[in-house]
GROMACS .gro file of C-alpha atoms in nm:
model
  249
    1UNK     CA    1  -9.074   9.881  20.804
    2UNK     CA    2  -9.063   9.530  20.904
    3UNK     CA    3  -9.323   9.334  21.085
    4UNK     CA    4  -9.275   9.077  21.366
    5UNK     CA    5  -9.515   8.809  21.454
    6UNK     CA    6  -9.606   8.984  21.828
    7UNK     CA    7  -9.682   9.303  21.624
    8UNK     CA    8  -9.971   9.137  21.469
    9UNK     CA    9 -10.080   8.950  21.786
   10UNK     CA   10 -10.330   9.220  21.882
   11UNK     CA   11 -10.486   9.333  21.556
   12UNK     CA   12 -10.528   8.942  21.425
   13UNK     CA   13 -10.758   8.882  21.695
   14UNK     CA   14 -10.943   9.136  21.558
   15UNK     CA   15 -10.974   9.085  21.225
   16UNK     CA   16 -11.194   8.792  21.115
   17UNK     CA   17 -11.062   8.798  20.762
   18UNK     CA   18 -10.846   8.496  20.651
   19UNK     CA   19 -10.468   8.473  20.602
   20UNK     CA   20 -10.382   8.350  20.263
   21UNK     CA   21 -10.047   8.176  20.256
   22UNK     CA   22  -9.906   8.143  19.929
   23UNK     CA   23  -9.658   7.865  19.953
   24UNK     CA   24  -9.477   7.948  19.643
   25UNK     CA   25  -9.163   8.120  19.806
   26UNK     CA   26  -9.417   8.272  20.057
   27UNK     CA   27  -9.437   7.983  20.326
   28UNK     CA   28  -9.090   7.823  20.131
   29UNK     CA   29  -8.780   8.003  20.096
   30UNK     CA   30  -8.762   7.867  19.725
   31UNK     CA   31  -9.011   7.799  19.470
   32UNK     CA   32  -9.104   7.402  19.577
   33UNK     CA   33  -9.219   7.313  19.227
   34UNK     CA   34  -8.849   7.413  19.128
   35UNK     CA   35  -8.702   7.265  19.457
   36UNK     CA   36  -8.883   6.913  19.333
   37UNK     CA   37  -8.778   6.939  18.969
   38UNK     CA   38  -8.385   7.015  19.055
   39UNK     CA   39  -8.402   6.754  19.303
   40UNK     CA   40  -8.538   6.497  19.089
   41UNK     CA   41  -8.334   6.579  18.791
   42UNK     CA   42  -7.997   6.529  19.009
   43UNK     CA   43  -8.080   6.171  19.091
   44UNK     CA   44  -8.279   6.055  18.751
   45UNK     CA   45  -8.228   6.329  18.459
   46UNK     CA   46  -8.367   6.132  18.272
   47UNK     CA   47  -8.707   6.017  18.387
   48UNK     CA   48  -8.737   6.377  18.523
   49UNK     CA   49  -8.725   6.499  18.134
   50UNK     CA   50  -8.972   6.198  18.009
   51UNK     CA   51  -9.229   6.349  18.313
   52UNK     CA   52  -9.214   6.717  18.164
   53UNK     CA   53  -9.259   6.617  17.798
   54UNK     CA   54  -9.563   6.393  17.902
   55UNK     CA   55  -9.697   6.688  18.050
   56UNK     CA   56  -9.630   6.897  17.764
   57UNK     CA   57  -9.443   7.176  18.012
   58UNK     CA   58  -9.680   7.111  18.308
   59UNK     CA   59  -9.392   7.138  18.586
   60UNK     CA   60  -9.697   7.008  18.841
   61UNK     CA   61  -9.753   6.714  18.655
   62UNK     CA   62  -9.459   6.648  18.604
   63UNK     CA   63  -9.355   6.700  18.990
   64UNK     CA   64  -9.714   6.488  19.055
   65UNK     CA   65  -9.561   6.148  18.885
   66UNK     CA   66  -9.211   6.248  19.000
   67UNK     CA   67  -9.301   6.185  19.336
   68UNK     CA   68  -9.539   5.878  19.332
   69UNK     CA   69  -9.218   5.723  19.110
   70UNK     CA   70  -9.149   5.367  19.337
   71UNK     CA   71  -8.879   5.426  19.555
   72UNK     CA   72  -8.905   5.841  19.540
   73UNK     CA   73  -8.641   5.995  19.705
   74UNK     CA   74  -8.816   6.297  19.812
   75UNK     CA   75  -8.722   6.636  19.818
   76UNK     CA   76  -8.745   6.870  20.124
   77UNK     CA   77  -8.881   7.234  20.171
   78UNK     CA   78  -8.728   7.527  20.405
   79UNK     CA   79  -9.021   7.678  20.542
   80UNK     CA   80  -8.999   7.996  20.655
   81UNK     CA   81  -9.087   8.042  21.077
   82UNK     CA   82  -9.181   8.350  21.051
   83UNK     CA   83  -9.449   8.241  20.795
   84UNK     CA   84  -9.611   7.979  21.034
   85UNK     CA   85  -9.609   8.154  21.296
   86UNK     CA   86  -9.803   8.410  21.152
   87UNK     CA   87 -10.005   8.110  21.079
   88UNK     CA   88 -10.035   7.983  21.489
   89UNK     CA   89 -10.139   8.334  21.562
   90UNK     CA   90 -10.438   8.324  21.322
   91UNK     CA   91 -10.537   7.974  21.381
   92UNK     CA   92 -10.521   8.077  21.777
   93UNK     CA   93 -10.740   8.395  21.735
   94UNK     CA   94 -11.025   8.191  21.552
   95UNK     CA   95 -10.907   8.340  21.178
   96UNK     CA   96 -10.911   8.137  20.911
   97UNK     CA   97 -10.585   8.021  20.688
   98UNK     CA   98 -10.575   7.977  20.338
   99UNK     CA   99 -10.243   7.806  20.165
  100UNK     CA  100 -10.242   7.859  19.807
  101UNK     CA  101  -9.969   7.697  19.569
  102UNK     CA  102  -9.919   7.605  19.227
  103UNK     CA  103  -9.796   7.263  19.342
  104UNK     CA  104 -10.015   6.934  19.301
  105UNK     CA  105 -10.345   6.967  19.555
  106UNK     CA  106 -10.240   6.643  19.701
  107UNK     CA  107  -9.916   6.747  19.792
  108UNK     CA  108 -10.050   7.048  19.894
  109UNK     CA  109 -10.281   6.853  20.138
  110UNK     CA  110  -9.952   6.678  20.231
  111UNK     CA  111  -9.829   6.975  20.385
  112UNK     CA  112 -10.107   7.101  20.489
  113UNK     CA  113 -10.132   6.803  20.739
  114UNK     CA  114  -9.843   6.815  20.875
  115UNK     CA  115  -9.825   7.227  20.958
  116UNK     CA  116 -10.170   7.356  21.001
  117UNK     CA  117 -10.450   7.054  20.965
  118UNK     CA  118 -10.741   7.291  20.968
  119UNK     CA  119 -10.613   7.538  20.692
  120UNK     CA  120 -10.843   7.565  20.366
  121UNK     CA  121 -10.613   7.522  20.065
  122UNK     CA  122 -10.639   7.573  19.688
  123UNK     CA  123 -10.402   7.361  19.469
  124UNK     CA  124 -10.283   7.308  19.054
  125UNK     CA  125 -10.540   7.012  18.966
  126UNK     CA  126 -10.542   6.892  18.577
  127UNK     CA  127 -10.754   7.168  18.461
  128UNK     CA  128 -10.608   7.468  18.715
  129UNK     CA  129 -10.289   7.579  18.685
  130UNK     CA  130 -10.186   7.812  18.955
  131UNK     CA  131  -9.961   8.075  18.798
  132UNK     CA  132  -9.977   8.419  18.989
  133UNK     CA  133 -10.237   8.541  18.721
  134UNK     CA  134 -10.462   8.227  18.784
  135UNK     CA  135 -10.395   8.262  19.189
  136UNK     CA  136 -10.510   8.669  19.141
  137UNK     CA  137 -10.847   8.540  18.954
  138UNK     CA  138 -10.899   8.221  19.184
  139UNK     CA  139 -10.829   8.490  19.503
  140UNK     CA  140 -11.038   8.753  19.361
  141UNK     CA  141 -11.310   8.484  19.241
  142UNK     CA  142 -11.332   8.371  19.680
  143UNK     CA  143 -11.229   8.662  19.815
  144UNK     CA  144 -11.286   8.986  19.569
  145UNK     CA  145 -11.046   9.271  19.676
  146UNK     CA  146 -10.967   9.364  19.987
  147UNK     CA  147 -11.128   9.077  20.195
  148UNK     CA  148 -10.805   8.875  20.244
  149UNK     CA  149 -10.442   8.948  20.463
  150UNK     CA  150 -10.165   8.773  20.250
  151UNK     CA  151  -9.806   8.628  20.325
  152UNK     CA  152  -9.619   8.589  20.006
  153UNK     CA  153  -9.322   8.668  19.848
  154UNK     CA  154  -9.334   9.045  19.697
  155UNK     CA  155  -9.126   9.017  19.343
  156UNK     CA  156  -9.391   8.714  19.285
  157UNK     CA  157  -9.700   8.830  19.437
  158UNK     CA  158  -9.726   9.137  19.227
  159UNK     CA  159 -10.027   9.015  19.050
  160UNK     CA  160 -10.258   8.945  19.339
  161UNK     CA  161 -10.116   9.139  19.639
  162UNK     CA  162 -10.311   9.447  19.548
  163UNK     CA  163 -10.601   9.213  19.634
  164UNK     CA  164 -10.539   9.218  20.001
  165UNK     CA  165 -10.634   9.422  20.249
  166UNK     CA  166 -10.269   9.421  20.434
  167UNK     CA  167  -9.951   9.231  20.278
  168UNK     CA  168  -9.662   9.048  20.445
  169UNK     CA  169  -9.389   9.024  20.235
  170UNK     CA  170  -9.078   8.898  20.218
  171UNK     CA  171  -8.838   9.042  19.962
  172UNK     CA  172  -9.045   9.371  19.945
  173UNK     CA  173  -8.856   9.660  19.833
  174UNK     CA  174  -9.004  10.019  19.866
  175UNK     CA  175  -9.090  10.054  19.497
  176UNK     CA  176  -9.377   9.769  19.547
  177UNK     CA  177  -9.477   9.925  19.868
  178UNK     CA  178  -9.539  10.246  19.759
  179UNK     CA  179  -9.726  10.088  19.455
  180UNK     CA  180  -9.942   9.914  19.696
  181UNK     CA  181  -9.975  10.149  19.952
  182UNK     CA  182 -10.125  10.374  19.659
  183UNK     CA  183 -10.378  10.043  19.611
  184UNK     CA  184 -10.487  10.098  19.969
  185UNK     CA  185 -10.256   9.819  20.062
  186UNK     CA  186 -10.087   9.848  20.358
  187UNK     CA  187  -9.760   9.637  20.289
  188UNK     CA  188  -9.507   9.541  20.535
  189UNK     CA  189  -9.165   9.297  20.527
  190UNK     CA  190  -9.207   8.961  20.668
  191UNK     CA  191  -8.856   8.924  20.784
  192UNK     CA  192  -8.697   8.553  20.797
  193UNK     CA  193  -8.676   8.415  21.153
  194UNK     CA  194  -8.523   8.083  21.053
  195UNK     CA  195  -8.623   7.783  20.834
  196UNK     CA  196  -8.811   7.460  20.912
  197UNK     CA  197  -8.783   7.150  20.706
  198UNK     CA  198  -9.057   6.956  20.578
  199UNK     CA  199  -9.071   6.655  20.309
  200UNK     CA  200  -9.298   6.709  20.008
  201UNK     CA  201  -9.527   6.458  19.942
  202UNK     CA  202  -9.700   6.306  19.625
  203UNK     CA  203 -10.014   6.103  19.668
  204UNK     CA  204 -10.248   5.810  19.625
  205UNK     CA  205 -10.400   5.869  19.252
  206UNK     CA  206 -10.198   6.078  19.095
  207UNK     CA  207  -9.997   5.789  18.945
  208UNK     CA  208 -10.257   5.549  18.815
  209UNK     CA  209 -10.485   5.790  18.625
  210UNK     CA  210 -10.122   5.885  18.434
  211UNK     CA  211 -10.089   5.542  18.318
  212UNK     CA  212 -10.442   5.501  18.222
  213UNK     CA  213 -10.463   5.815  18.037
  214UNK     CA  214 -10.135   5.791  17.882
  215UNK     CA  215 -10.228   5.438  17.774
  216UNK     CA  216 -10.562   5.565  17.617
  217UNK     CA  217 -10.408   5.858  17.404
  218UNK     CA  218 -10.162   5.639  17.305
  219UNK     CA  219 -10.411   5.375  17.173
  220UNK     CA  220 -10.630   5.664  17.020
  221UNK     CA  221 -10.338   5.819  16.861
  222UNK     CA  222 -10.174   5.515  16.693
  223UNK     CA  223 -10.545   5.422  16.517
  224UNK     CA  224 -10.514   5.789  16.367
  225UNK     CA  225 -10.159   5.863  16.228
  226UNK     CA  226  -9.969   5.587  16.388
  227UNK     CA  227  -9.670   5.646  16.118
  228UNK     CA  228  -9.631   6.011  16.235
  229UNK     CA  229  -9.806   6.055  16.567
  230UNK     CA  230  -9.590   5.952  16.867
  231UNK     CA  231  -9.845   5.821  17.186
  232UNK     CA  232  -9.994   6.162  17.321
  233UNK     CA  233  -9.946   6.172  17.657
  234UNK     CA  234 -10.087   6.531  17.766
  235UNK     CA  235 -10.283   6.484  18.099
  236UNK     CA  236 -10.391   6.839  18.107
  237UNK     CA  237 -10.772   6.738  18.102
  238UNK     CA  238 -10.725   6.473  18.375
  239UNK     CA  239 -10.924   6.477  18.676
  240UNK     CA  240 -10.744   6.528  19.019
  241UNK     CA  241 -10.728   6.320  19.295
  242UNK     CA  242 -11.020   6.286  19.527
  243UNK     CA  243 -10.781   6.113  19.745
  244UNK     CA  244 -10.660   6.303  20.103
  245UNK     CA  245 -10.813   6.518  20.347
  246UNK     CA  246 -10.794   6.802  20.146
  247UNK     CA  247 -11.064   7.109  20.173
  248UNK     CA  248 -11.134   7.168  19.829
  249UNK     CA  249 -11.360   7.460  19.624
   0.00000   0.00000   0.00000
């Protein structure tokens, strides 16, 4: 069973319960935090691998300097149609949308300003990672079970689907349907209707508070061990951006 866009016309404007977009291969036909890194890496390897070890394996950080980098060339996303205009028919009907993503929130709010300005959207910041387990406690955290529709991609959403109260998928196969179905999920295929592109952003901030931080550690970390201690440049604890129009929780 597949489900069309016109097929949900009727029942959205109905249901007053928000569509949560997750972004990650959900709303884009690849994972964008991927997308970004191969991008990136084809044009300068090397500063690409300098970003991930400063990050200490944080692909969004890494992404987040990556594109405030003078001179960027910046990668661009496929959106799926079908995905946004699932989104229109929401945003028409009064419902509200929800993007989630483990990308940087700024270039989350990026996006989000350029397809649907009013959405509410929940984005990797320093100290929140977005994997699917932190999305599924984030989601359940707002939302608890059942009080959310979802678009997302099945073989990745497996952690937090069973949250929703109705799942549009794309890739689903019938094994996860069943499995949700028995969750009181009612899961249907989100079938492609053709691809958009869009540029992703960086933003204002991101870059700066890098440099300072990374020039504090450093500092801090020489007056310890300077002989064997390279400059620690972990911005895990760093404080996101406050930049943007982003709606933030």
């Amino acid at each position: 069973m597949s489900v069309s866009v016109s097929s949900c016309a009727l029942e959205t404007h109905s249901a007053a319960l928000p569509l949560v977009v997750d972004v990650d291969r959900g709303l884009c036909a690849e994972n964008p935090i991927a997308a970004g890194l191969r991008h990136s890496a084809a044009r300068h390897p090397g500063a690409t691998l300098a970003a991930l070890w400063q990050a200490a394996g944080r692909r969004d950080l890494a992404l987040a300097r990556l594109l405030d980098r003078p001179g960027a060339v910046l990668p661009r996303l496929w959106l799926r149609c079908a995905a946004l205009d699932l989104m229109d028919n929401w945003r028409r009907f009064g419902a509200p949308v929800v993007l989630i993503s483990a990308l940087p929130e700024q270039s989350l709010a990026h996006l989000r300003d350029v397809i649907c300005p009013e959405a509410v959207l929940f984005g990797a910041r320093a100290g929140r990672a977005l994997s699917a387990r932190g999305k599924a406690d984030l989601l359940a955290q707002v939302y608890g079970g059942g009080g959310f529709d979802l678009v997302a991609h099945g073989p990745s959403a497996q952690v937090f689907a069973p949250l929703a109260r109705r799942a549009m998928l794309t890739g689903l196969k019938g094994q996860q349907r069943r499995s949700l179905l028995v969750d009181g999920v009612h899961a249907s295929a989100l079938v492609d209707t053709g691809l958009r592109p869009v540029l992703l952003r960086g933003g204002p901030g991101w870059a700066e508070q890098w440099d300072g931080l990374e020039a504090a550690m450093g500092e801090a970390r020489q007056a310890v061990r300077p002989e064997r201690h390279p400059p620690n440049q972990d911005v895990s604890d760093a404080g996101h951006s406050q930049t943007g129009k982003a709606a933030r929780f």
